[in-house]
Coordinates of C-alpha atoms in Angstrom, one line a residue:
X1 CA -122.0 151.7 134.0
X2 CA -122.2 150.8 130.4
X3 CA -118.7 149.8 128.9
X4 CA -119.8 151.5 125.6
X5 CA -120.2 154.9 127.0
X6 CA -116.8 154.7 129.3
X7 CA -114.0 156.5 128.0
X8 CA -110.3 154.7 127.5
X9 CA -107.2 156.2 129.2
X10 CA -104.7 153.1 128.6
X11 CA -104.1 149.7 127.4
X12 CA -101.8 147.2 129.4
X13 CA -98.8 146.0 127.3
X14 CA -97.3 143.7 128.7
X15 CA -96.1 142.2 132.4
X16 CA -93.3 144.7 134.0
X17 CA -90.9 143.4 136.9
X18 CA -91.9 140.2 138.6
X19 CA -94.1 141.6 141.5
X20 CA -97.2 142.2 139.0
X21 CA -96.3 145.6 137.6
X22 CA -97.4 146.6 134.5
X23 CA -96.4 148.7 131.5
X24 CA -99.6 150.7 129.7
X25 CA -99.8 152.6 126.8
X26 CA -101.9 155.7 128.2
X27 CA -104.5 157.5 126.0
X28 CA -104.6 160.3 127.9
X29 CA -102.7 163.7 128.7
X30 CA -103.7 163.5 132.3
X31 CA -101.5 160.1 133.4
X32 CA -100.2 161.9 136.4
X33 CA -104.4 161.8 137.7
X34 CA -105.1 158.6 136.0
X35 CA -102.8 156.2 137.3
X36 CA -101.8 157.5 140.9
X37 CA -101.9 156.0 143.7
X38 CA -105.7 155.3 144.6
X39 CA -107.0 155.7 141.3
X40 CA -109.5 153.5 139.8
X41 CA -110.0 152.5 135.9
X42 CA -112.2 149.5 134.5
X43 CA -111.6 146.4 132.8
X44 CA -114.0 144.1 130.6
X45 CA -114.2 140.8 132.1
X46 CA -117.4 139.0 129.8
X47 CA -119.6 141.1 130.2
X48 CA -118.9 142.3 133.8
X49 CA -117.2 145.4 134.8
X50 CA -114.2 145.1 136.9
X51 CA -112.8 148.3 138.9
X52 CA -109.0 148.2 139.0
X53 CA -107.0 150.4 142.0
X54 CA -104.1 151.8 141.5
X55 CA -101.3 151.2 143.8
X56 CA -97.6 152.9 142.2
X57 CA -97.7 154.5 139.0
X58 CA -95.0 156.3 137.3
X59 CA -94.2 157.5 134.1
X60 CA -91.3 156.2 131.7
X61 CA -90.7 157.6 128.3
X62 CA -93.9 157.8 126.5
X63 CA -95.5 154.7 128.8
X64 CA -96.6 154.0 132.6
X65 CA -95.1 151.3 134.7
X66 CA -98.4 150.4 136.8
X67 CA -99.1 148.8 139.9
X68 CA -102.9 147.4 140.7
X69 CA -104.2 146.1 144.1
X70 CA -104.4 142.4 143.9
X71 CA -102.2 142.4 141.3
X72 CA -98.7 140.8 142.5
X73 CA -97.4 138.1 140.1
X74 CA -96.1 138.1 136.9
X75 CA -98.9 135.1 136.2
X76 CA -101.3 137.8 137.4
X77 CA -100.2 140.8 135.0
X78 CA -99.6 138.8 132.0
X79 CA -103.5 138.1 132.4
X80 CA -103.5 141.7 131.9
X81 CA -101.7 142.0 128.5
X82 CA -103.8 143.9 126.3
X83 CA -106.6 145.1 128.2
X84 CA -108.1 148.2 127.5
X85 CA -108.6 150.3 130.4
X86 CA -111.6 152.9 130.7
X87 CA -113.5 155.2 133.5
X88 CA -116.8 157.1 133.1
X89 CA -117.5 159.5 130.6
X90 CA -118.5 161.8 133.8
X91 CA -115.3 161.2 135.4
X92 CA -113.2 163.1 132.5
X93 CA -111.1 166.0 133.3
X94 CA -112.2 169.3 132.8
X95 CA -111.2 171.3 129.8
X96 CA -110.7 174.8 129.4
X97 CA -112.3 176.9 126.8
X98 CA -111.2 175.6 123.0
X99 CA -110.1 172.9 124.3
X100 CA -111.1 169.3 123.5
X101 CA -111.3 165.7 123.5
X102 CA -109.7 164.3 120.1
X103 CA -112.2 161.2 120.7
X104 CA -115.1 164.3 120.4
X105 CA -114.1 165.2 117.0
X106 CA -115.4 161.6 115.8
X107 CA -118.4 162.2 113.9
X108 CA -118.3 165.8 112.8
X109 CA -119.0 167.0 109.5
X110 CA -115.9 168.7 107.9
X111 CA -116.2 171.7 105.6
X112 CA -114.0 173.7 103.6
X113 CA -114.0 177.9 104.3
X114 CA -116.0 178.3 100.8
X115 CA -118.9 176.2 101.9
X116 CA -117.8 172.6 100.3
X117 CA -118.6 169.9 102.5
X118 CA -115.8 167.2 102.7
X119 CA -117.1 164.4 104.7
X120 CA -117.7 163.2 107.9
X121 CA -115.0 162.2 110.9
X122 CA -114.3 158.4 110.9
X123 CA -111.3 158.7 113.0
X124 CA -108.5 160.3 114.9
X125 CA -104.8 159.0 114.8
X126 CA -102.4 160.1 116.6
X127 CA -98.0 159.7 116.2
X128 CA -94.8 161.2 116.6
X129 CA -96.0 163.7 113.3
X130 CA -99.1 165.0 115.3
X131 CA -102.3 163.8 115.1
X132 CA -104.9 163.3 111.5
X133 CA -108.3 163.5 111.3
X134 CA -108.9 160.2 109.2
X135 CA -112.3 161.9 106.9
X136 CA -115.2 159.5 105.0
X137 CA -115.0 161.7 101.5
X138 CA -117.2 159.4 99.6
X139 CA -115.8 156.1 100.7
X140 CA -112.3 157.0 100.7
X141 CA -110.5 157.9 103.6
X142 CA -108.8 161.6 103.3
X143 CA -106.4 162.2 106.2
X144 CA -106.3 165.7 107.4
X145 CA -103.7 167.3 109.8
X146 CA -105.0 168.3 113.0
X147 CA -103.2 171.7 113.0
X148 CA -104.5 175.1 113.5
X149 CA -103.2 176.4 109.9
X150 CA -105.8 173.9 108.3
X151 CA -108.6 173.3 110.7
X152 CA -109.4 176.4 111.6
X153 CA -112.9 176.4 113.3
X154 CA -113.5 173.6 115.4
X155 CA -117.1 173.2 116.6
X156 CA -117.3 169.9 119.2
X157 CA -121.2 171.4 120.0
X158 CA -121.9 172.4 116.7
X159 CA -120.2 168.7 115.1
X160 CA -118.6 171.0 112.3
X161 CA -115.4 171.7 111.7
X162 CA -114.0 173.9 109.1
X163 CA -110.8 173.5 106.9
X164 CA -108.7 175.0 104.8
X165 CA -106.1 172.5 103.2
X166 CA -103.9 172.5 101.1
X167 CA -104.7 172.1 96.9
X168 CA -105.0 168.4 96.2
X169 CA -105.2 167.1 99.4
X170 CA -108.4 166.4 99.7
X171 CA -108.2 164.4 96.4
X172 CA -105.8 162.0 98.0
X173 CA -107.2 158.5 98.0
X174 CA -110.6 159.4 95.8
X175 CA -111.3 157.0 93.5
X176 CA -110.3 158.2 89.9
X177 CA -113.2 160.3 88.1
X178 CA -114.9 161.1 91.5
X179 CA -114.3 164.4 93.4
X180 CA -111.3 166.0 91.4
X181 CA -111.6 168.8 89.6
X182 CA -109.7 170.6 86.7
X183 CA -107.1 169.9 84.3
X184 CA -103.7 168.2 83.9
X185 CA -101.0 169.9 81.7
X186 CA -101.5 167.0 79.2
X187 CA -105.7 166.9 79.0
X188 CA -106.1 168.2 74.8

């Protein structure tokens, strides 16, 4: 397995309890699969891979409280704090049709319904308000919301998505002179 081609479901937070639990931060939708009881997700030791088991999982609020084999001392998770936690790209759930991984959208080309092309996927960032697809428009970052209403073709296969924002968005955060169009009330 190559660290670089595993996919992450969580990061550890912090120490949980005294008897080695831990809280993660999960980044997936599919918790109730990735951290039950028997489940296995990978940590980065140096440059060694290092399979942990899950023993008691549960959810609370928008975190897991996690228990791992071998892991039963608050000494033992606080070694944990921060660790990113993958599995195998082949071990992913299975989507249905239209559906996709927001991690899969990273590095297509977006375009606008009358042909424009706006830039390419940098990254995806997800909060409370949804999630954005954060665009490379000539060097500036143009963040896009991931909604139906303005990306209306996705294409994961094809690396193309097509949009259809809103006027001016896509001028937010272009450098002045370079990508906007038109005139301001005051231009003579």
């Amino acid at each position: 397995m190559d660290w670089a081609s595993m996919v992450q479901v969580g990061r550890v937070v912090r120490p949980h309890g005294l008897r080695g639990q831990v809280v993660l931060a999960p980044e997936t939708d599919f918790g109730d699969e990735r951290f039950a009881p028997g489940a296995q997700v990978w940590r980065q030791s140096g440059t060694s891979l290092l399979a942990l088991t899950v023993v008691q999982g549960h959810p609370q609020a928008d975190r897991w409280v996690v228990a791992f084999e071998g892991v039963t001392s608050v000494e033992a998770a606080e070694g944990l704090r921060g660790v990113e936690l993958r599995i195998p790209e082949q071990l992913r759930m299975p989507l249905g049709p239209d559906e996709y991984y927001l991690y899969d959208l990273v590095g297509c080309r977006v375009w606008t319904g009358a042909g424009v092309e706006v830039g390419q996927v940098k990254a995806v960032y997800t909060g409370a308000g949804g999630a954005l697809l954060g665009v490379d428009r000539d060097g500036a970052e143009v963040l896009v919301p991931l909604v139906k209403a303005m990306c209306q073709e996705i294409d994961v296969v094809g690396r193309r998505i097509m949009v259809d924002p809103p006027e001016g968005l896509l001028d937010v955060n272009v450098p002045s002179g370079q990508g906007k169009t038109g005139r301001r009330d005051d231009d003579d």
